[in-house]
Amino acid sequence: MRLLSPVRISLGIMLATVLAFLLAPASQAQQPAAPSESTVQPLASGTINMYPPIQGASTWDRFGLTPPSSHHRVFYNWGYLNDWSVDIYRNPGGTVVSPFGTTTSTGQPVNVRVVTVAAGCATGNLADGGYRIGLEATNANTGEVIARADVMHVANKPSNITVGATVGPWTKLGETGRFRYSSCYQVNGDSGAHIHLEVINRTRYSCYISRGANSALTDLTVIGRTGTQNSGPQQAC
């Protein structure tokens, strides 16, 4: 019998190791699977109804050009583009208010505070489109953050509407206004004056209530919901 040389012995050991790795069960080489979307749990606080950000009568997507299924979204919160947006119309002088309801679907009280006050247009000039006022809704009992909303094209903002201020459902954030024609605000008459509303959940996605163009709205018309568990942006409830 011929004795194996040390070199052949070493090669044999290496070959056996490689074969053992290649023939090992695939499950041993796989990384742990990412959590399934189905494991995401609904917020304990429940959902919040969203209402028009204009006190009194207003109009949903008056000219049929800005449905939330396709309307542009321009603002970000928590590093994410907002979930959906829509234009809600009212001639200049209408009172602008928070769109958040006062309680959740589980009966929890809702606290709303101002998180953003800035010129809404990229130019930074209020004459081009007024203020963007960002609001954050939380569970007043637990502090759980549920959602945010950006209310854009606000005129005549009161001095007390500043970052950190707490607002109620009828706290005046400003008024609907008419601004000069620009790439940010392409409106030719008072009937085109509107509030651009954007909404975003803290987790998963919020939704809007689907309705036809030029639909009449009141203070009690539910236009969407936050705290919902939709799977993507721009989805109807």
Short mmCIF file of C-alpha atoms in Angstrom, two decimals:
data_model
loop_
_atom_site.label_atom_id
_atom_site.label_comp_id
_atom_site.label_asym_id
_atom_site.label_seq_id
_atom_site.Cartn_x
_atom_site.Cartn_y
_atom_site.Cartn_z
CA MET A 1 0.00 0.00 0.00
CA ARG A 2 1.31 3.41 -0.93
CA LEU A 3 1.27 5.93 1.90
CA LEU A 4 -0.41 9.28 1.25
CA SER A 5 1.89 12.28 1.29
CA PRO A 6 1.21 15.15 3.75
CA VAL A 7 0.17 17.35 0.81
CA ARG A 8 -2.46 14.87 -0.35
CA ILE A 9 -3.78 14.51 3.19
CA SER A 10 -4.18 18.29 3.47
CA LEU A 11 -5.98 18.49 0.12
CA GLY A 12 -8.29 15.70 1.17
CA ILE A 13 -9.27 17.49 4.36
CA MET A 14 -9.97 20.74 2.48
CA LEU A 15 -12.10 18.92 -0.13
CA ALA A 16 -14.15 17.21 2.55
CA THR A 17 -14.80 20.53 4.28
CA VAL A 18 -15.99 22.19 1.07
CA LEU A 19 -18.28 19.27 0.23
CA ALA A 20 -19.79 19.30 3.71
CA PHE A 21 -20.63 23.01 3.35
CA LEU A 22 -22.16 22.59 -0.11
CA LEU A 23 -24.27 19.61 0.93
CA ALA A 24 -25.52 21.18 4.17
CA PRO A 25 -29.32 21.82 4.36
CA ALA A 26 -30.26 25.12 2.72
CA SER A 27 -32.01 26.31 5.87
CA GLN A 28 -28.67 26.55 7.66
CA ALA A 29 -27.32 29.04 5.10
CA GLN A 30 -30.40 31.30 4.96
CA GLN A 31 -30.69 34.58 6.87
CA PRO A 32 -33.65 34.95 9.24
CA ALA A 33 -36.74 36.07 7.34
CA ALA A 34 -37.90 39.66 7.74
CA PRO A 35 -41.10 40.06 9.77
CA SER A 36 -44.19 39.66 7.64
CA GLU A 37 -46.43 42.70 7.14
CA SER A 38 -49.17 40.65 8.72
CA THR A 39 -47.32 40.85 12.04
CA VAL A 40 -47.74 44.65 12.21
CA GLN A 41 -50.29 45.33 14.90
CA PRO A 42 -52.90 48.13 14.77
CA LEU A 43 -52.34 51.10 17.03
CA ALA A 44 -53.75 50.59 20.50
CA SER A 45 -55.25 54.07 20.32
CA GLY A 46 -57.50 53.24 17.39
CA THR A 47 -58.17 55.46 14.38
CA ILE A 48 -58.98 59.16 14.08
CA ASN A 49 -61.54 60.61 11.68
CA MET A 50 -60.32 63.45 9.47
CA TYR A 51 -62.55 66.42 8.63
CA PRO A 52 -62.25 69.36 6.22
CA PRO A 53 -59.63 71.86 7.48
CA ILE A 54 -62.09 74.68 6.79
CA GLN A 55 -64.87 75.73 9.14
CA GLY A 56 -68.34 75.65 7.59
CA ALA A 57 -69.07 74.74 3.99
CA SER A 58 -66.29 73.75 1.59
CA THR A 59 -65.86 71.80 -1.64
CA TRP A 60 -63.92 68.63 -2.36
CA ASP A 61 -61.73 68.75 -5.50
CA ARG A 62 -63.91 71.44 -7.11
CA PHE A 63 -62.58 71.13 -10.66
CA GLY A 64 -61.83 67.41 -10.69
CA LEU A 65 -58.08 68.00 -10.99
CA THR A 66 -56.84 67.01 -7.54
CA PRO A 67 -58.31 63.65 -6.42
CA PRO A 68 -56.29 62.02 -3.63
CA SER A 69 -55.78 58.93 -5.78
CA SER A 70 -53.32 60.91 -7.91
CA HIS A 71 -52.82 64.41 -6.49
CA HIS A 72 -49.21 65.44 -5.93
CA ARG A 73 -47.69 65.08 -2.47
CA VAL A 74 -44.89 67.50 -1.67
CA PHE A 75 -44.23 67.33 2.07
CA TYR A 76 -42.39 64.79 4.22
CA ASN A 77 -42.80 63.79 7.86
CA TRP A 78 -40.49 61.46 9.79
CA GLY A 79 -38.47 61.17 6.57
CA TYR A 80 -41.38 59.81 4.49
CA LEU A 81 -43.51 61.37 1.76
CA ASN A 82 -47.02 61.95 3.08
CA ASP A 83 -49.67 59.28 2.41
CA TRP A 84 -52.26 61.24 0.43
CA SER A 85 -53.33 64.76 -0.44
CA VAL A 86 -56.35 66.66 -1.76
CA ASP A 87 -57.40 70.25 -2.46
CA ILE A 88 -60.42 71.51 -0.55
CA TYR A 89 -61.95 74.74 -1.84
CA ARG A 90 -63.40 77.81 -0.17
CA ASN A 91 -63.38 81.41 -1.35
CA PRO A 92 -60.94 83.74 0.46
CA GLY A 93 -61.83 84.54 4.07
CA GLY A 94 -62.86 81.07 5.25
CA THR A 95 -61.56 80.02 8.69
CA VAL A 96 -58.89 77.31 8.55
CA VAL A 97 -58.92 74.75 11.40
CA SER A 98 -57.37 71.42 12.39
CA PRO A 99 -58.67 68.43 10.39
CA PHE A 100 -58.28 65.94 13.27
CA GLY A 101 -61.21 64.59 15.24
CA THR A 102 -61.24 64.99 19.02
CA THR A 103 -61.44 61.29 19.98
CA THR A 104 -60.24 58.01 18.50
CA SER A 105 -62.38 55.06 17.50
CA THR A 106 -61.64 53.52 20.92
CA GLY A 107 -62.76 56.66 22.76
CA GLN A 108 -59.30 58.01 23.56
CA PRO A 109 -58.94 61.82 23.65
CA VAL A 110 -56.79 63.32 20.89
CA ASN A 111 -54.22 66.05 21.47
CA VAL A 112 -53.14 68.16 18.48
CA ARG A 113 -50.09 70.39 18.47
CA VAL A 114 -48.34 72.52 15.86
CA VAL A 115 -45.08 71.00 14.60
CA THR A 116 -44.42 73.12 11.50
CA VAL A 117 -44.95 76.78 10.61
CA ALA A 118 -43.25 77.81 7.38
CA ALA A 119 -43.79 79.31 3.97
CA GLY A 120 -45.44 76.57 1.97
CA CYS A 121 -43.78 77.24 -1.38
CA ALA A 122 -40.17 76.43 -2.20
CA THR A 123 -39.48 80.11 -2.89
CA GLY A 124 -39.96 80.85 0.81
CA ASN A 125 -42.18 83.79 -0.13
CA LEU A 126 -45.60 83.87 1.54
CA ALA A 127 -47.02 85.81 -1.42
CA ASP A 128 -46.51 82.73 -3.58
CA GLY A 129 -48.73 80.41 -1.55
CA GLY A 130 -49.09 81.31 2.10
CA TYR A 131 -48.20 79.19 5.11
CA ARG A 132 -47.74 75.48 5.60
CA ILE A 133 -48.94 74.57 9.09
CA GLY A 134 -48.05 71.06 10.21
CA LEU A 135 -50.07 69.37 12.97
CA GLU A 136 -49.40 66.21 14.99
CA ALA A 137 -52.12 64.13 16.65
CA THR A 138 -51.40 62.00 19.70
CA ASN A 139 -53.35 59.95 22.22
CA ALA A 140 -53.73 62.47 25.06
CA ASN A 141 -53.75 59.68 27.67
CA THR A 142 -50.73 57.68 26.53
CA GLY A 143 -48.76 60.09 24.34
CA GLU A 144 -48.83 57.63 21.42
CA VAL A 145 -48.19 59.54 18.18
CA ILE A 146 -50.83 58.61 15.61
CA ALA A 147 -50.54 60.91 12.59
CA ARG A 148 -49.65 64.27 11.10
CA ALA A 149 -51.36 66.61 8.66
CA ASP A 150 -49.96 69.50 6.63
CA VAL A 151 -52.40 72.34 5.95
CA MET A 152 -51.05 74.43 3.08
CA HIS A 153 -51.99 77.83 1.50
CA VAL A 154 -53.00 79.39 4.81
CA ALA A 155 -53.35 83.19 4.90
CA ASN A 156 -53.57 85.59 7.85
CA LYS A 157 -52.05 83.22 10.41
CA PRO A 158 -52.66 84.41 14.00
CA SER A 159 -49.55 85.21 16.05
CA ASN A 160 -50.32 82.45 18.58
CA ILE A 161 -50.04 79.70 15.95
CA THR A 162 -46.43 78.76 16.55
CA VAL A 163 -44.49 75.50 16.80
CA GLY A 164 -45.43 73.76 20.06
CA ALA A 165 -48.86 75.37 20.38
CA THR A 166 -51.78 73.08 21.22
CA VAL A 167 -54.86 73.57 19.06
CA GLY A 168 -58.45 72.43 19.38
CA PRO A 169 -60.92 71.53 16.61
CA TRP A 170 -62.05 75.15 16.24
CA THR A 171 -58.78 76.95 16.91
CA LYS A 172 -58.24 79.38 14.04
CA LEU A 173 -55.05 78.52 12.14
CA GLY A 174 -55.64 81.29 9.60
CA GLU A 175 -57.86 81.86 6.58
CA THR A 176 -58.27 80.70 3.03
CA GLY A 177 -56.62 83.20 0.71
CA ARG A 178 -55.82 84.16 -2.85
CA PHE A 179 -52.14 84.30 -3.70
CA ARG A 180 -50.30 85.48 -6.78
CA TYR A 181 -50.11 83.12 -9.73
CA SER A 182 -46.94 81.06 -9.59
CA SER A 183 -45.63 77.53 -10.17
CA CYS A 184 -46.72 76.84 -6.58
CA TYR A 185 -50.22 78.33 -6.84
CA GLN A 186 -51.84 78.32 -10.24
CA VAL A 187 -55.16 79.98 -9.45
CA ASN A 188 -56.88 82.63 -11.56
CA GLY A 189 -59.93 83.55 -9.48
CA ASP A 190 -61.45 83.46 -6.02
CA SER A 191 -63.38 80.29 -6.83
CA GLY A 192 -60.02 78.51 -7.12
CA ALA A 193 -58.87 79.45 -3.62
CA HIS A 194 -58.22 76.24 -1.69
CA ILE A 195 -56.38 74.48 1.10
CA HIS A 196 -53.93 71.79 0.03
CA LEU A 197 -54.18 69.07 2.69
CA GLU A 198 -51.67 66.24 3.14
CA VAL A 199 -51.97 63.41 5.68
CA ILE A 200 -49.57 60.75 6.98
CA ASN A 201 -49.70 57.95 9.57
CA ARG A 202 -46.90 57.43 12.06
CA THR A 203 -46.96 53.71 11.14
CA ARG A 204 -48.34 52.06 8.00
CA TYR A 205 -50.68 54.23 5.89
CA SER A 206 -53.74 56.42 6.38
CA CYS A 207 -56.64 56.54 3.90
CA TYR A 208 -59.14 58.94 2.33
CA ILE A 209 -62.89 58.63 1.79
CA SER A 210 -63.54 58.38 -1.94
CA ARG A 211 -66.05 60.87 -3.37
CA GLY A 212 -66.78 62.60 -6.64
CA ALA A 213 -65.33 65.91 -7.76
CA ASN A 214 -67.12 69.08 -6.61
CA SER A 215 -68.74 67.29 -3.64
CA ALA A 216 -70.06 69.60 -0.93
CA LEU A 217 -68.50 69.22 2.52
CA THR A 218 -69.53 70.36 5.99
CA ASP A 219 -67.84 70.44 9.39
CA LEU A 220 -69.13 66.91 10.03
CA THR A 221 -68.08 65.31 6.74
CA VAL A 222 -65.47 62.60 7.33
CA ILE A 223 -62.88 62.88 4.54
CA GLY A 224 -60.38 60.27 5.72
CA ARG A 225 -58.93 58.31 8.63
CA THR A 226 -55.57 58.10 10.32
CA GLY A 227 -54.22 55.30 12.47
CA THR A 228 -55.45 52.85 9.84
CA GLN A 229 -53.34 49.94 8.63
CA ASN A 230 -53.48 50.42 4.85
CA SER A 231 -50.74 48.73 2.83
CA GLY A 232 -49.71 51.70 0.71
CA PRO A 233 -50.15 55.41 -0.03
CA GLN A 234 -53.08 57.06 -1.84
CA GLN A 235 -55.57 54.33 -0.87
CA ALA A 236 -59.28 54.78 -0.20
CA CYS A 237 -60.65 53.63 3.15
#
